[in-house]
Short mmCIF file of C-alpha atoms in Angstrom, two decimals:
data_model
loop_
_atom_site.label_atom_id
_atom_site.label_comp_id
_atom_site.label_asym_id
_atom_site.label_seq_id
_atom_site.Cartn_x
_atom_site.Cartn_y
_atom_site.Cartn_z
CA MET A 1 41.68 55.02 -15.37
CA ARG A 2 39.21 53.23 -17.63
CA ASP A 3 37.23 54.97 -20.38
CA LEU A 4 33.54 54.07 -20.26
CA SER A 5 32.49 56.03 -23.37
CA HIS A 6 32.04 55.16 -27.01
CA PRO A 7 34.04 57.34 -29.42
CA ILE A 8 32.02 59.81 -31.47
CA ALA A 9 32.45 59.07 -35.16
CA ASP A 10 30.90 60.10 -38.46
CA GLY A 11 27.80 58.06 -39.20
CA MET A 12 27.77 56.29 -35.83
CA GLN A 13 24.63 54.64 -34.50
CA VAL A 14 22.10 56.90 -32.83
CA TYR A 15 18.76 56.27 -31.15
CA PRO A 16 16.12 55.80 -33.89
CA GLY A 17 14.81 59.19 -34.97
CA ASP A 18 17.68 61.18 -33.42
CA PRO A 19 19.81 63.46 -35.61
CA ALA A 20 22.49 61.67 -37.62
CA VAL A 21 26.15 62.32 -36.78
CA HIS A 22 28.22 64.10 -39.42
CA ILE A 23 31.89 64.92 -38.90
CA GLU A 24 33.97 66.58 -41.59
CA SER A 25 36.90 68.87 -42.05
CA ALA A 26 36.05 72.59 -41.94
CA LEU A 27 39.58 73.96 -42.09
CA GLU A 28 42.72 72.15 -43.26
CA PHE A 29 46.21 72.80 -42.01
CA GLU A 30 47.83 72.84 -45.46
CA ARG A 31 45.19 75.17 -46.90
CA ASP A 32 44.12 77.30 -43.94
CA GLY A 33 47.02 77.12 -41.50
CA ALA A 34 44.95 75.31 -38.87
CA ALA A 35 42.82 72.20 -38.63
CA VAL A 36 39.19 72.53 -37.49
CA THR A 37 36.50 69.87 -37.63
CA ARG A 38 32.81 70.57 -38.22
CA LEU A 39 30.44 68.56 -36.00
CA GLU A 40 26.74 67.93 -36.52
CA LEU A 41 25.10 65.76 -33.88
CA GLY A 42 22.22 65.51 -31.43
CA SER A 43 22.44 66.13 -27.71
CA HIS A 44 21.91 62.39 -27.06
CA THR A 45 24.75 61.13 -29.25
CA GLY A 46 26.90 58.21 -28.13
CA THR A 47 27.51 57.91 -24.40
CA HIS A 48 25.36 60.68 -22.97
CA VAL A 49 23.30 61.88 -20.03
CA ASP A 50 19.56 62.52 -20.04
CA ALA A 51 18.34 65.43 -17.93
CA PRO A 52 14.76 65.34 -16.59
CA ALA A 53 13.78 67.88 -19.29
CA HIS A 54 14.37 65.11 -21.86
CA THR A 55 11.01 63.46 -21.12
CA VAL A 56 9.45 65.50 -18.29
CA ALA A 57 7.61 68.73 -19.11
CA GLY A 58 9.17 71.50 -17.03
CA GLY A 59 11.86 69.12 -15.78
CA ARG A 60 15.33 70.15 -14.73
CA THR A 61 17.74 70.97 -17.57
CA MET A 62 21.44 70.22 -17.91
CA GLN A 63 22.11 73.82 -16.91
CA GLN A 64 20.73 72.89 -13.50
CA VAL A 65 22.73 69.64 -13.15
CA SER A 66 25.90 69.91 -11.07
CA LEU A 67 29.03 67.82 -11.67
CA ASP A 68 28.82 66.67 -8.05
CA GLU A 69 25.82 64.55 -9.03
CA LEU A 70 27.83 62.67 -11.64
CA VAL A 71 31.06 61.94 -9.78
CA GLY A 72 31.52 59.50 -6.92
CA GLU A 73 31.09 55.91 -5.86
CA ALA A 74 28.90 53.74 -8.05
CA LEU A 75 27.24 50.41 -7.42
CA VAL A 76 28.03 48.26 -10.48
CA LEU A 77 25.58 45.43 -11.18
CA HIS A 78 26.59 42.79 -13.73
CA VAL A 79 23.55 41.12 -15.30
CA VAL A 80 24.64 38.33 -17.64
CA GLY A 81 22.93 35.88 -19.96
CA LEU A 82 20.05 38.10 -21.03
CA GLY A 83 18.55 37.44 -24.44
CA ASP A 84 17.35 39.80 -27.14
CA GLY A 85 14.54 42.00 -25.87
CA ALA A 86 14.62 40.47 -22.38
CA ARG A 87 13.17 42.33 -19.40
CA TYR A 88 15.14 42.22 -16.18
CA GLY A 89 14.25 43.27 -12.67
CA LEU A 90 15.27 42.81 -9.06
CA VAL A 91 15.74 39.05 -9.41
CA GLU A 92 18.36 39.53 -12.12
CA LEU A 93 19.94 42.54 -10.39
CA GLU A 94 20.43 40.43 -7.27
CA ALA A 95 21.92 37.44 -9.09
CA GLU A 96 25.34 38.16 -7.53
CA GLY A 97 23.90 38.93 -4.10
CA PRO A 98 21.17 41.00 -2.45
CA LEU A 99 21.11 44.72 -3.03
CA PRO A 100 22.04 46.87 -0.04
CA GLU A 101 19.18 48.69 1.61
CA ARG A 102 20.94 51.98 0.76
CA VAL A 103 22.74 52.23 -2.57
CA PRO A 104 25.10 54.97 -3.78
CA GLN A 105 23.53 57.77 -5.77
CA ILE A 106 25.07 56.29 -8.95
CA VAL A 107 24.03 52.79 -10.04
CA VAL A 108 25.52 51.29 -13.21
CA ILE A 109 24.09 48.19 -14.90
CA ASP A 110 26.30 46.03 -17.14
CA THR A 111 24.26 43.76 -19.43
CA GLY A 112 27.16 43.01 -21.78
CA TRP A 113 25.22 44.69 -24.58
CA ALA A 114 27.85 47.38 -25.25
CA LYS A 115 29.55 44.96 -27.63
CA HIS A 116 26.53 45.26 -29.95
CA PHE A 117 26.65 49.06 -30.18
CA GLY A 118 26.73 50.06 -33.85
CA THR A 119 24.82 46.96 -35.02
CA SER A 120 21.15 46.20 -35.58
CA ARG A 121 21.21 43.93 -32.54
CA ALA A 122 21.78 46.99 -30.34
CA LEU A 123 18.09 47.81 -30.93
CA ARG A 124 17.07 44.49 -29.35
CA HIS A 125 18.79 45.20 -26.05
CA PRO A 126 17.44 44.05 -22.67
CA ALA A 127 15.28 46.55 -20.79
CA LEU A 128 14.94 47.28 -17.10
CA GLU A 129 11.58 46.83 -15.40
CA ALA A 130 10.12 50.09 -14.11
CA GLU A 131 9.43 48.55 -10.71
CA ALA A 132 13.12 47.73 -10.29
CA ALA A 133 14.04 51.32 -11.18
CA ARG A 134 11.51 52.54 -8.64
CA GLU A 135 13.04 50.34 -5.95
CA LEU A 136 16.56 51.57 -6.76
CA MET A 137 15.34 55.14 -6.46
CA ARG A 138 13.76 54.30 -3.10
CA ARG A 139 17.12 52.97 -1.93
CA GLY A 140 18.97 56.15 -2.87
CA MET A 141 19.83 55.99 -6.57
CA ARG A 142 19.76 59.33 -8.37
CA VAL A 143 21.81 58.45 -11.47
CA LEU A 144 21.08 55.29 -13.49
CA GLY A 145 23.76 54.22 -15.97
CA VAL A 146 23.22 51.52 -18.60
CA ASP A 147 25.29 50.04 -21.42
CA THR A 148 22.33 50.04 -23.82
CA LEU A 149 20.60 52.59 -26.05
CA SER A 150 18.04 53.07 -23.29
CA PRO A 151 16.94 51.45 -20.03
CA ASP A 152 13.54 51.17 -21.74
CA PRO A 153 12.89 49.02 -24.83
CA THR A 154 13.98 50.37 -28.21
CA ALA A 155 12.36 49.55 -31.54
CA ALA A 156 13.77 50.23 -35.00
CA GLU A 157 11.37 53.14 -35.38
CA GLY A 158 11.92 54.34 -31.83
CA THR A 159 9.47 53.85 -29.00
CA THR A 160 6.94 55.72 -26.96
CA GLU A 161 7.41 53.48 -23.91
CA PHE A 162 9.53 55.40 -21.43
CA SER A 163 8.43 53.86 -18.13
CA VAL A 164 11.93 53.79 -16.61
CA HIS A 165 12.55 57.34 -17.84
CA ALA A 166 9.29 58.31 -16.13
CA VAL A 167 10.50 56.81 -12.85
CA VAL A 168 14.06 58.16 -12.87
CA LEU A 169 13.73 61.46 -14.72
CA GLY A 170 10.29 61.96 -13.20
CA GLY A 171 11.97 61.63 -9.82
CA ASP A 172 14.44 64.40 -10.78
CA GLY A 173 17.21 61.83 -11.37
CA LEU A 174 19.51 61.38 -14.34
CA ILE A 175 20.06 58.57 -16.87
CA VAL A 176 23.36 57.80 -18.59
CA GLU A 177 23.06 55.66 -21.71
CA ASN A 178 25.49 53.78 -23.98
CA LEU A 179 28.20 53.18 -21.41
CA THR A 180 30.91 50.68 -22.38
CA GLY A 181 33.89 48.98 -20.76
CA LEU A 182 31.91 47.91 -17.70
CA ASP A 183 32.98 44.27 -17.74
CA GLY A 184 35.36 43.44 -14.94
CA LEU A 185 34.54 46.51 -12.87
CA PRO A 186 34.15 45.71 -9.17
CA ALA A 187 30.80 45.99 -7.41
CA ARG A 188 31.90 49.39 -6.08
CA ALA A 189 33.78 51.71 -8.41
CA SER A 190 34.67 55.39 -8.43
CA VAL A 191 33.30 56.97 -11.59
CA GLY A 192 33.14 60.36 -13.23
CA ILE A 193 30.61 61.35 -15.88
CA PHE A 194 31.55 64.64 -17.52
CA PRO A 195 28.96 66.17 -19.89
CA LEU A 196 29.54 68.87 -22.45
CA ARG A 197 28.32 72.14 -21.00
CA LEU A 198 25.01 72.21 -22.85
CA GLY A 199 22.01 73.69 -21.11
CA ASP A 200 19.03 71.71 -22.30
CA ASP A 201 17.73 68.12 -22.36
CA GLY A 202 20.97 66.16 -22.36
CA ALA A 203 24.59 66.09 -23.44
CA PRO A 204 27.30 63.72 -24.71
CA VAL A 205 29.68 62.71 -21.91
CA ARG A 206 33.15 61.38 -21.31
CA ALA A 207 32.65 58.74 -18.63
CA VAL A 208 35.52 57.14 -16.74
CA ALA A 209 36.16 54.71 -13.91
CA PHE A 210 39.01 55.83 -11.67
CA ASP A 211 41.71 53.46 -10.44
CA ASP A 212 41.51 52.87 -6.71
#
């Protein structure tokens, strides 16, 4: 089994404008007889899932998302050689071969950008073209996973451009952001994305790829 999630740590990188992550001891074993940690973080911390309610007024919340949607076969697309701020679409997604006419409900895109998580370069990640997201949805995708802060562009002050979010979340799909460990995964992999049981706009997840 391969872990596809970033660890949650005090002061870790978050999407610009999101709540900062604070982790500290609340109870100590020597003093209190038990150890308990206090957590302060946003619902979109680290590797996480976006529910439609994240950017769609009246959209489905995490309370309405079933685990069945987030577990199963995934199409893994490795897109290499992209530069800072690059846009990529169907041409780049098909660099290793044409996409099948019907894709699994989970599609994961590996840009290699996970290695920059926690640095300023993470903000300059490649971004998916909305038309490519629309085509993946037409072919059966319902969960889009990326190894970047967002499938849309990110600026240091955040962004108001959410065209891929509009396509995927607007189509009642889900987006998983900040995946890691995707390099070397085969084109078809069994994955599980397990969110905390929060009921609103999104939730941190533990994502894994299962051994065949």
